[in-house]
PDB file of C-alpha atoms in Angstrom:
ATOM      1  CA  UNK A  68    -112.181 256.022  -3.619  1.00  0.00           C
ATOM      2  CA  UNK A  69    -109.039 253.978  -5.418  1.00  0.00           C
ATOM      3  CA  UNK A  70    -110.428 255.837  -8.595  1.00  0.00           C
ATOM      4  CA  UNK A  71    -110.284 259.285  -6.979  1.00  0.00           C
ATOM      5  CA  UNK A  72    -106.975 258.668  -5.642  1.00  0.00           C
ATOM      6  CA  UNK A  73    -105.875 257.117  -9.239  1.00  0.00           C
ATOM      7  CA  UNK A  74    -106.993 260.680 -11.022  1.00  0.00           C
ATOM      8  CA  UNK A  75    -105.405 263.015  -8.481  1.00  0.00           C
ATOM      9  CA  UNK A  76    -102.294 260.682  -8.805  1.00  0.00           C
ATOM     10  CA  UNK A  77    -102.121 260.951 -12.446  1.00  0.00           C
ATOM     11  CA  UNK A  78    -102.866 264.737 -12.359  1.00  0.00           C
ATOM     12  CA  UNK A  79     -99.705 264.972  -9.824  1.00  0.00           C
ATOM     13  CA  UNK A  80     -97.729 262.531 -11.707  1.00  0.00           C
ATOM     14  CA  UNK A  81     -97.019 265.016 -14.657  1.00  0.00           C
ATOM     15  CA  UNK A  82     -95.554 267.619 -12.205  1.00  0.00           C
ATOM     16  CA  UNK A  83     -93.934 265.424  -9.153  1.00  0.00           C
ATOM     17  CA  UNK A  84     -91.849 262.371  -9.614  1.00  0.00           C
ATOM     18  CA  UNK A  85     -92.616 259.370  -7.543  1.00  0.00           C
ATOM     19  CA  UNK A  86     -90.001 256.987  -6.065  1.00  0.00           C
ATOM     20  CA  UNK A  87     -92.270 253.722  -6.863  1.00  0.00           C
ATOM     21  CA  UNK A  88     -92.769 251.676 -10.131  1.00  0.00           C
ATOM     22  CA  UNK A  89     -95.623 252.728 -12.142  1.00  0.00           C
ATOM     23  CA  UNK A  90     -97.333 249.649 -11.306  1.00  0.00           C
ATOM     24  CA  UNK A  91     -97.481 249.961  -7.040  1.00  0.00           C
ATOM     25  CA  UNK A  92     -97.330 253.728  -6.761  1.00  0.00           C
ATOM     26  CA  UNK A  93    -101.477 254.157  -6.621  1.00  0.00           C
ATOM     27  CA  UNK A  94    -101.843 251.594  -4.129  1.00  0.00           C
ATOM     28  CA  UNK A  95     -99.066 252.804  -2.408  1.00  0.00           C
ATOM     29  CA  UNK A  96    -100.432 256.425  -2.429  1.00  0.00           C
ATOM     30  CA  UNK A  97    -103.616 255.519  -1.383  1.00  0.00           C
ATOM     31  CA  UNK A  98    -102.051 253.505   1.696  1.00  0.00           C
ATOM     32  CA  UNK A  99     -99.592 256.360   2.553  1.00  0.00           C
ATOM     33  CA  UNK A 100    -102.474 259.060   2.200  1.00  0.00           C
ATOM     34  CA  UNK A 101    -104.839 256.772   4.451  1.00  0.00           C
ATOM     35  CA  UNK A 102    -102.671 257.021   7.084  1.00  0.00           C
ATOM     36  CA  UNK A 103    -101.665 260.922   7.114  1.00  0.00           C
ATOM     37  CA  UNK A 104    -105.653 260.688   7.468  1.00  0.00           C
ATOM     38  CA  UNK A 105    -105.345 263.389   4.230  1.00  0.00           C
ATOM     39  CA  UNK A 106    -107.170 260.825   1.786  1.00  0.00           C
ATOM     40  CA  UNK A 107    -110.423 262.144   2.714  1.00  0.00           C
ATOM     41  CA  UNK A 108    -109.673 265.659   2.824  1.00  0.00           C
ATOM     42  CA  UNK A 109    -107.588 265.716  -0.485  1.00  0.00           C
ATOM     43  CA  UNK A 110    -110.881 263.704  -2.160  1.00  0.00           C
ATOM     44  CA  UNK A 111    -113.184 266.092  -0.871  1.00  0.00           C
ATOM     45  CA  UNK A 112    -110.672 268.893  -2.044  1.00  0.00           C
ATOM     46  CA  UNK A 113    -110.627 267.405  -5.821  1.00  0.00           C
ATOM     47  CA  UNK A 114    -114.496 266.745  -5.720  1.00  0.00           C
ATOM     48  CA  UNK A 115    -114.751 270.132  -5.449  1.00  0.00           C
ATOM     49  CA  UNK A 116    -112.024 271.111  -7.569  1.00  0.00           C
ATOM     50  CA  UNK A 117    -110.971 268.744  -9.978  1.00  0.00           C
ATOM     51  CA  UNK A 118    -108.881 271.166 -12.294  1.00  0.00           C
ATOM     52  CA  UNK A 119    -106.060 271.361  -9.494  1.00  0.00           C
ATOM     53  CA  UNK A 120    -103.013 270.226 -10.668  1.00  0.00           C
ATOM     54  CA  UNK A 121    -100.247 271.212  -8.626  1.00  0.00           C
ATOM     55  CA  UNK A 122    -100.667 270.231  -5.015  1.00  0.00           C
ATOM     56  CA  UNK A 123     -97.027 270.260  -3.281  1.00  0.00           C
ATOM     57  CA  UNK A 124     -98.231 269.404   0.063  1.00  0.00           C
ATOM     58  CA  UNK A 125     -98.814 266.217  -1.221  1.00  0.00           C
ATOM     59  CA  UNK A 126     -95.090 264.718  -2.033  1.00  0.00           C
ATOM     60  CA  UNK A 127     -94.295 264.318   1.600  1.00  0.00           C
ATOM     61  CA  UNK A 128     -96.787 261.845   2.523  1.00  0.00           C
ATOM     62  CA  UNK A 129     -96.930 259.977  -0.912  1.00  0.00           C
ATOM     63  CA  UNK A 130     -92.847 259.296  -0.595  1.00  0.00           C
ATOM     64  CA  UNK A 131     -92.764 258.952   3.233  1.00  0.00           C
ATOM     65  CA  UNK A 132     -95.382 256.310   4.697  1.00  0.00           C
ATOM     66  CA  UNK A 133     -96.026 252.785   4.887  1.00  0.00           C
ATOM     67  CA  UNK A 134     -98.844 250.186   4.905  1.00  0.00           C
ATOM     68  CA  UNK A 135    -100.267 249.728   8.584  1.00  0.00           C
ATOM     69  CA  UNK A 136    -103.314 248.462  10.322  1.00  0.00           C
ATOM     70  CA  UNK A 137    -104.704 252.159  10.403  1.00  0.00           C
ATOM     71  CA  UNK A 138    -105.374 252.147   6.898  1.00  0.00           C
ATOM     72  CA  UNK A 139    -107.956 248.704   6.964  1.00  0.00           C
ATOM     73  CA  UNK A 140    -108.991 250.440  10.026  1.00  0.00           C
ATOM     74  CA  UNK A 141    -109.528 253.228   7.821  1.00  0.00           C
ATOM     75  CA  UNK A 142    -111.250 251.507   5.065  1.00  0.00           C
ATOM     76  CA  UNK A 143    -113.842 250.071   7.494  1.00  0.00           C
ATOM     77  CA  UNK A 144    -114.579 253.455   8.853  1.00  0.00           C
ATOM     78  CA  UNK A 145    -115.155 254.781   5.809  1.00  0.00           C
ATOM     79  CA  UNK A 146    -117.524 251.692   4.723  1.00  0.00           C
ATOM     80  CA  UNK A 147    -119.524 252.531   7.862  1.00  0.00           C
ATOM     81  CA  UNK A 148    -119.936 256.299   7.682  1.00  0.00           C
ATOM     82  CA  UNK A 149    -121.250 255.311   3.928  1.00  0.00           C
ATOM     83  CA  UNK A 150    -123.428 252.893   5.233  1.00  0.00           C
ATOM     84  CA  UNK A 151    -124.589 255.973   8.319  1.00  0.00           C
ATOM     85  CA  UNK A 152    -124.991 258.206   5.381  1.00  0.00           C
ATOM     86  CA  UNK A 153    -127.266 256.229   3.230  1.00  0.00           C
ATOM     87  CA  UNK A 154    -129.163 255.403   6.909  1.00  0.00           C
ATOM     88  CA  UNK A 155    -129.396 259.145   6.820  1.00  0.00           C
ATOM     89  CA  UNK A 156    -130.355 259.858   3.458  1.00  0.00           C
ATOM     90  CA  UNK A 157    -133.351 257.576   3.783  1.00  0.00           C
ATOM     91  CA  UNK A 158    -134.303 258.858   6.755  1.00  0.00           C
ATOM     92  CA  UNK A 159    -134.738 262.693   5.046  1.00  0.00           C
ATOM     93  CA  UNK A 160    -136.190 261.296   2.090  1.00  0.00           C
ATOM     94  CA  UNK A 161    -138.929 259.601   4.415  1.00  0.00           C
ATOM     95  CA  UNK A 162    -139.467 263.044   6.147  1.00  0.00           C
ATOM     96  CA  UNK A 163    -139.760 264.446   2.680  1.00  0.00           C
ATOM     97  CA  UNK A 164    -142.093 261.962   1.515  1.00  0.00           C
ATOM     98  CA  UNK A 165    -144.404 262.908   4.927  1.00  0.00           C
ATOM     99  CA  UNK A 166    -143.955 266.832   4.661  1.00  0.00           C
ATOM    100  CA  UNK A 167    -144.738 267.146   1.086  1.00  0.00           C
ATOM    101  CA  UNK A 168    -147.537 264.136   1.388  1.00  0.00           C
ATOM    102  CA  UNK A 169    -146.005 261.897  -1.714  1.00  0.00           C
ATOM    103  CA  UNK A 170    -147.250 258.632  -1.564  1.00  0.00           C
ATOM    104  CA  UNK A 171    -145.981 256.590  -4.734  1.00  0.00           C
ATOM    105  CA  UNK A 172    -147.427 253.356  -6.760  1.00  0.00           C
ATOM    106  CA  UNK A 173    -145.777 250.427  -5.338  1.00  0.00           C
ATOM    107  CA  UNK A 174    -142.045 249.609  -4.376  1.00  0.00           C
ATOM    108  CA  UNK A 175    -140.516 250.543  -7.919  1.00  0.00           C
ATOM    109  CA  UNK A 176    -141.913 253.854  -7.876  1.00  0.00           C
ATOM    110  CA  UNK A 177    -140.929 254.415  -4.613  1.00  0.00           C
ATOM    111  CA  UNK A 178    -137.112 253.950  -5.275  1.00  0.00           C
ATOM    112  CA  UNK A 179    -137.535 255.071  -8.811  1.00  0.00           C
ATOM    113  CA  UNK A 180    -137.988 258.328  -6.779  1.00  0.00           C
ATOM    114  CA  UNK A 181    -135.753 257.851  -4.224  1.00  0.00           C
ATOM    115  CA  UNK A 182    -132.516 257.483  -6.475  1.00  0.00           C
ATOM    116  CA  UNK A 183    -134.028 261.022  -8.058  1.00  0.00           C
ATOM    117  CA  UNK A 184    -134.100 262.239  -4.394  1.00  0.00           C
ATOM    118  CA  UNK A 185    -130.470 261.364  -3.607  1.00  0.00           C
ATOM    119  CA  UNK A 186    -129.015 263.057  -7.310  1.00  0.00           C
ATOM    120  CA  UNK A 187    -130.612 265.976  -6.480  1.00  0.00           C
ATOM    121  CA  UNK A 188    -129.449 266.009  -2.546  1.00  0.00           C
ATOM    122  CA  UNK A 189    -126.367 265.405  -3.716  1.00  0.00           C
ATOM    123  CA  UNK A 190    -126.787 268.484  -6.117  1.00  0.00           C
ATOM    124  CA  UNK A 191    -128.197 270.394  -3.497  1.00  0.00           C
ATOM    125  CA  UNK A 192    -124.834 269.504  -0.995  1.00  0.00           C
ATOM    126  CA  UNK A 193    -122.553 270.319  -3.896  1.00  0.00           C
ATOM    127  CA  UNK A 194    -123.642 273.891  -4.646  1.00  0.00           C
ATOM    128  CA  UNK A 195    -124.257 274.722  -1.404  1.00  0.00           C
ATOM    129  CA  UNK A 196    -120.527 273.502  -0.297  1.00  0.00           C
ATOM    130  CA  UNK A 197    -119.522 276.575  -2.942  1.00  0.00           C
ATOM    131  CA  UNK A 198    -119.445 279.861  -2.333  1.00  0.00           C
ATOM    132  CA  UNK A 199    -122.800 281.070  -3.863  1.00  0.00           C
ATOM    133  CA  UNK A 200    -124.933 284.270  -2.833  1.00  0.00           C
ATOM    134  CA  UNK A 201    -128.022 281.587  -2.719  1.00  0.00           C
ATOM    135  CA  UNK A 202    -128.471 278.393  -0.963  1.00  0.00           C
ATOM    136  CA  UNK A 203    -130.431 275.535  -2.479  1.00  0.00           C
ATOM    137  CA  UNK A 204    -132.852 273.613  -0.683  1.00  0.00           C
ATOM    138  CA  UNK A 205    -135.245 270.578  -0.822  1.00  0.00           C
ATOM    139  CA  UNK A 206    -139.004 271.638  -2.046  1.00  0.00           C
ATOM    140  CA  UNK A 207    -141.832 269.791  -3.469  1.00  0.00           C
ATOM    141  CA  UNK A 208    -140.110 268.759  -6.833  1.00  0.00           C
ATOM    142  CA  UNK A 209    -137.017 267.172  -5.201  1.00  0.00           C
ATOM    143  CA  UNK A 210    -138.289 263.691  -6.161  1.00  0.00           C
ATOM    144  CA  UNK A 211    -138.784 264.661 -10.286  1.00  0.00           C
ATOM    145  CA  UNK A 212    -136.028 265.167 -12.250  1.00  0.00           C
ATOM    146  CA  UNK A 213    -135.617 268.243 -14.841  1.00  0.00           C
ATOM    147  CA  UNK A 214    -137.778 266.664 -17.849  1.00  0.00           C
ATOM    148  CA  UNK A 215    -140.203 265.354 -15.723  1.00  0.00           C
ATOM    149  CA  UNK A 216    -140.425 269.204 -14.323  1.00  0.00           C
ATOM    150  CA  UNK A 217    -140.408 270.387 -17.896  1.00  0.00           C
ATOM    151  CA  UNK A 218    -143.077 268.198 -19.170  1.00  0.00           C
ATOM    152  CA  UNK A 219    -145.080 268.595 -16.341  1.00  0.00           C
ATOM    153  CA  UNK A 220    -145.207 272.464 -15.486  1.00  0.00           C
ATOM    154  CA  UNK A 221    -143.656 274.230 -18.435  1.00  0.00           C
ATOM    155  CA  UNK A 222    -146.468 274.770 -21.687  1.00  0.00           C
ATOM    156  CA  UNK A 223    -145.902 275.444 -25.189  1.00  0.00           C
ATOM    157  CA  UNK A 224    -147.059 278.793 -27.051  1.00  0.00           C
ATOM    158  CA  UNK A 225    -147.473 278.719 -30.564  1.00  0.00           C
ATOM    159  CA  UNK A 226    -144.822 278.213 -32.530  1.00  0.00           C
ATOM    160  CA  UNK A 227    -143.761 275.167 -30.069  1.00  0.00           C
ATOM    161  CA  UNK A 228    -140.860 276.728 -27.934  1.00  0.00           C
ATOM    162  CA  UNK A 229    -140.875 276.491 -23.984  1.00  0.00           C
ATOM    163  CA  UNK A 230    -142.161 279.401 -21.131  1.00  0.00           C
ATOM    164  CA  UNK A 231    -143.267 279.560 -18.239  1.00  0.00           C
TER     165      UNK A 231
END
């Protein structure tokens, strides 16, 4: 999250001056963003958007607030919903594993697939957060990644080029 914040402070730094000394002003803005409870949003926003230079509503809460409890309060919130999410990842993954009827060769396999699983959930989240005509969703090949597809379902004619 610092290294989020670090980025989007460096992409504002070329058009906004900052009060603080080079050396404080990311912690600082992470702090002062924390508690205008904007941190999260404003990461989300440059997730999605990481081009965007020139955010204005920004200045007033970098320059105006200080540290407070709110933002370890913050911090451990945030560790918790990561620690709910990956709770919840694992729990779709193991209705996956049941609806499509995987079973996998020992532990190693099994999270070998599941870190496949969560790239391509997270793929799935990120396109579908955009403004597509399509939505993506989780099928039978959610646990493979594209080579693995490739090698497995795709042939080779003749001269040694790829169809379907």
């Amino acid at each position: 999250m610092l290294r989020a914040a670090i980025s989007i402070r460096c992409a504002l730094s070329k058009h906004y001056s900052f009060p603080l000394t080079p050396r404080y002003a990311p912690e600082s803005m992470v702090r002062r963003l924390s508690k205008s409870n904007r941190l999260s949003d404003i990461l989300k926003s440059h997730k999605l958007h990481p081009n965007i230079v020139q955010e204005p509503f920004l200045s007033t809460p970098i320059r105006s607030y200080s540290i407070s409890r709110r933002l370890r309060r913050g911090l451990v919130k945030n560790e918790k919903k990561e620690e709910e999410k990956a709770k919840e990842v694992s729990a779709i993954f193991e209705e996956w594993l049941v609806k499509h009827g995987k079973v996998y060769n020992g532990s190693e396999e099994k999270e070998k697939r599941f870190q496949i699983f969560k790239d391509n959930l997270r793929y799935i989240n990120e396109q579908n957060t955009r403004n597509h005509s399509y939505r993506l969703g989780l099928n039978q090949f959610a646990d493979m990644t594209l080579d693995e597809l490739a090698d497995k379902y795709l042939t080779k004619n003749v001269h040694g080029k790829e169809f379907l």
